[in-house]
Tab-separated table of C-alpha atoms in Angstrom:
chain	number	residue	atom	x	y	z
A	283	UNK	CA	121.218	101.983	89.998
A	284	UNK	CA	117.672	103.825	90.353
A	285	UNK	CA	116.783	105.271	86.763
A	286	UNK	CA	113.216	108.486	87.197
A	287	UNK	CA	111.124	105.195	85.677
A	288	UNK	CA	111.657	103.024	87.736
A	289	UNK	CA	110.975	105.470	90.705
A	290	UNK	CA	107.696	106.737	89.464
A	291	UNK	CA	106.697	103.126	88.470
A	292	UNK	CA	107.419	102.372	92.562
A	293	UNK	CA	105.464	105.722	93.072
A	294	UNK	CA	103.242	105.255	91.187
A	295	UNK	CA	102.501	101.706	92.121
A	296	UNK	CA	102.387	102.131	95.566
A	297	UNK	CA	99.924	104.940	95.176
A	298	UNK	CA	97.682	103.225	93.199
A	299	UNK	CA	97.480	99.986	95.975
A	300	UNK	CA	96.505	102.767	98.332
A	301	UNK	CA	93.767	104.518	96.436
A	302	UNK	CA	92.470	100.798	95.939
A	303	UNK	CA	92.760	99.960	99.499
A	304	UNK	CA	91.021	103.699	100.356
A	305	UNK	CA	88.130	102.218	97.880
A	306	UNK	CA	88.012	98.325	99.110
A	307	UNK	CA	88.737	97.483	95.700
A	308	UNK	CA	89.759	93.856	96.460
A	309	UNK	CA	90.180	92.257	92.749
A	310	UNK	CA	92.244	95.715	91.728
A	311	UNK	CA	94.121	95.798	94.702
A	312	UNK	CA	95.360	91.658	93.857
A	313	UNK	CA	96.248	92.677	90.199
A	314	UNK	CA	98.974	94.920	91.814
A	315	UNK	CA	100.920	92.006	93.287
A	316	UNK	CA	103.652	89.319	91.463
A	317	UNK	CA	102.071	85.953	91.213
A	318	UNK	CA	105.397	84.886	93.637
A	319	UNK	CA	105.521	87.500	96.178
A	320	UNK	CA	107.388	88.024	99.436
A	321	UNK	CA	104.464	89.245	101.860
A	322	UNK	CA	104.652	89.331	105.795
A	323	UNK	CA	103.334	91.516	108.540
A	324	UNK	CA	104.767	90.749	111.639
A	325	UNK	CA	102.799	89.330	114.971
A	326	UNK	CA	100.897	86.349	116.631
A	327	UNK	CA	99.803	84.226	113.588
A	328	UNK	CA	97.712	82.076	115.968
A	329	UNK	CA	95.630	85.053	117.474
A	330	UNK	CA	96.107	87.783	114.540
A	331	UNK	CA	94.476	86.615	111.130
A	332	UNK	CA	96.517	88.881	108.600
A	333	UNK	CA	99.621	88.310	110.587
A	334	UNK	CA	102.558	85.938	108.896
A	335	UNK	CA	104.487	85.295	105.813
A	336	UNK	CA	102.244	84.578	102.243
A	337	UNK	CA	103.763	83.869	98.960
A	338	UNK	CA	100.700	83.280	96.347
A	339	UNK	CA	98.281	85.156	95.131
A	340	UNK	CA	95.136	83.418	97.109
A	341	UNK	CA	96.562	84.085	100.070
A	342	UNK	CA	96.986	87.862	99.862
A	343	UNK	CA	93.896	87.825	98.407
A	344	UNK	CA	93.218	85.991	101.985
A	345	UNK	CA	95.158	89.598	103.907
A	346	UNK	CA	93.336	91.903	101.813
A	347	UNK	CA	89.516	90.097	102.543
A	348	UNK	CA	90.270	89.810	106.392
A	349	UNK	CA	91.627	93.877	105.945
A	350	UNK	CA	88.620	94.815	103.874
A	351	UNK	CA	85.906	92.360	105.652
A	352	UNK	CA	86.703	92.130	109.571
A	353	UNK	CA	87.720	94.986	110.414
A	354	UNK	CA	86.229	98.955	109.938
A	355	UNK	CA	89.466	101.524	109.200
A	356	UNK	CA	88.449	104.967	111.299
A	357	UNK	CA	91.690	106.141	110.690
A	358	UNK	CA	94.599	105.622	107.787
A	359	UNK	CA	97.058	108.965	107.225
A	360	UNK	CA	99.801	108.004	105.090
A	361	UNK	CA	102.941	110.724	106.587
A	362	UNK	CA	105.768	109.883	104.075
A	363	UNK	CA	106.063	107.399	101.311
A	364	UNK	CA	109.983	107.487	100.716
A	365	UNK	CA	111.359	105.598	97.125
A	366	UNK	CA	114.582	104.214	96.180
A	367	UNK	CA	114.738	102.433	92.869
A	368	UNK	CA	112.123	99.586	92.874
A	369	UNK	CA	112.006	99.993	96.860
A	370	UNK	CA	109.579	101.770	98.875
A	371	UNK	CA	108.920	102.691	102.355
A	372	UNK	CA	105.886	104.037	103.763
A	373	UNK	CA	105.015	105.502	107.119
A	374	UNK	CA	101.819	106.473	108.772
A	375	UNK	CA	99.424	105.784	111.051
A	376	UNK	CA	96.493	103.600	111.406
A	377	UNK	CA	93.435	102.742	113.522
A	378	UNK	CA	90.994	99.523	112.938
A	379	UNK	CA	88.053	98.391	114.473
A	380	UNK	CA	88.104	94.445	114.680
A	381	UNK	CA	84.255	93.277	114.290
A	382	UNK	CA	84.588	90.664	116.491
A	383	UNK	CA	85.649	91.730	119.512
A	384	UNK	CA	84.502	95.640	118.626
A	385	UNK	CA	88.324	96.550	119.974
A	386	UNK	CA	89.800	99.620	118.425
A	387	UNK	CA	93.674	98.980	117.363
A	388	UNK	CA	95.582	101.766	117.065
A	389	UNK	CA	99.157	102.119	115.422
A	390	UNK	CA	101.962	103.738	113.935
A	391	UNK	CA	103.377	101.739	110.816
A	392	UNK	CA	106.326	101.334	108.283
A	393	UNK	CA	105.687	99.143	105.048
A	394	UNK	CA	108.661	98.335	102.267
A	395	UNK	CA	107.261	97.696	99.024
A	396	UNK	CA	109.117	96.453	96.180
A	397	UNK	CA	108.080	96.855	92.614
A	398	UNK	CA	109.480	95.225	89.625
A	399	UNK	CA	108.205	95.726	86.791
A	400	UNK	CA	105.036	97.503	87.955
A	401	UNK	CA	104.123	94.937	90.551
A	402	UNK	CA	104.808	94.187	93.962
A	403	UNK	CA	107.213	91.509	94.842
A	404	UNK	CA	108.068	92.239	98.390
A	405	UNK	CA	105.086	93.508	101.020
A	406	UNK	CA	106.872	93.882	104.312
A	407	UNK	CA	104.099	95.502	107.149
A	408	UNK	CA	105.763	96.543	110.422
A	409	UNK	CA	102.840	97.908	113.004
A	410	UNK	CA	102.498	97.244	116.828
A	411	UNK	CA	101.993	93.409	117.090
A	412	UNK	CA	101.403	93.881	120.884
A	413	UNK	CA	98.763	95.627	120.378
A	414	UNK	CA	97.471	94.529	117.122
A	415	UNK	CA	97.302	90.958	119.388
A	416	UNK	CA	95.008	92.378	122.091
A	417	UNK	CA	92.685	93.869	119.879
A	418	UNK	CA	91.814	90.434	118.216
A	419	UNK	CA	91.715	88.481	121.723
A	420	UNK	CA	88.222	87.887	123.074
């Protein structure tokens, strides 16, 4: 059973790893997550850096430098976040330039979050692998 705390700690949480994101804050952004956390974004691990499944802190720290590093954000609009208890989904839109092959990748996205106890345990990012793929080919 949800209780209003624990669904403005979720809303509140997820907003915050947003606004962090939105400023490239890289060492905030890691205090957000559980030290064992289920993290995966969905797509060609051998072709798309921030693609695959992570469970420790150094490598989301790993996602978030390759996010924040190799590739420019031109556009991020955030339609609906969407809580539940300690879960949270998020839908929007996205496009990134990728530095090194100066691509453009453009997608819609969903993301469920799960906070416990004010951090995130579960990081779930589904986007457009397809195209997120061809963007980071040569």
């Amino acid at each position: 059973m949800s209780t209003p705390t624990t669904v403005r700690d979720t809303a509140a949480t997820i907003g915050e790893f947003f606004t962090r994101f939105g400023g490239g804050d890289r060492p905030g952004l890691l205090e957000l997550f559980a030290p064992d956390v289920d993290f995966a974004v969905a797509g060609a691990e051998d072709v798309v850096p921030w693609a695959g499944s992570r469970s420790t802190l150094a490598a989301v720290d790993e996602f978030l430098r390759i996010s924040l590093e190799d590739v420019t954000t031109e556009q991020f609009d955030v339609a609906k976040i969407l809580v539940d208890g300690e879960d949270g989904v998020v839908l929007g839109a996205f496009a990134h330039r990728i530095h090194r092959t100066d691509k453009v990748f453009r997608s819609s996205f969903a993301l469920h979050v799960r906070v416990h106890n004010g951090l995130i345990v579960r990081y779930h990012m589904f986007e457009d692998s397809h195209r997120a793929e061809l963007a980071w080919r040569d």
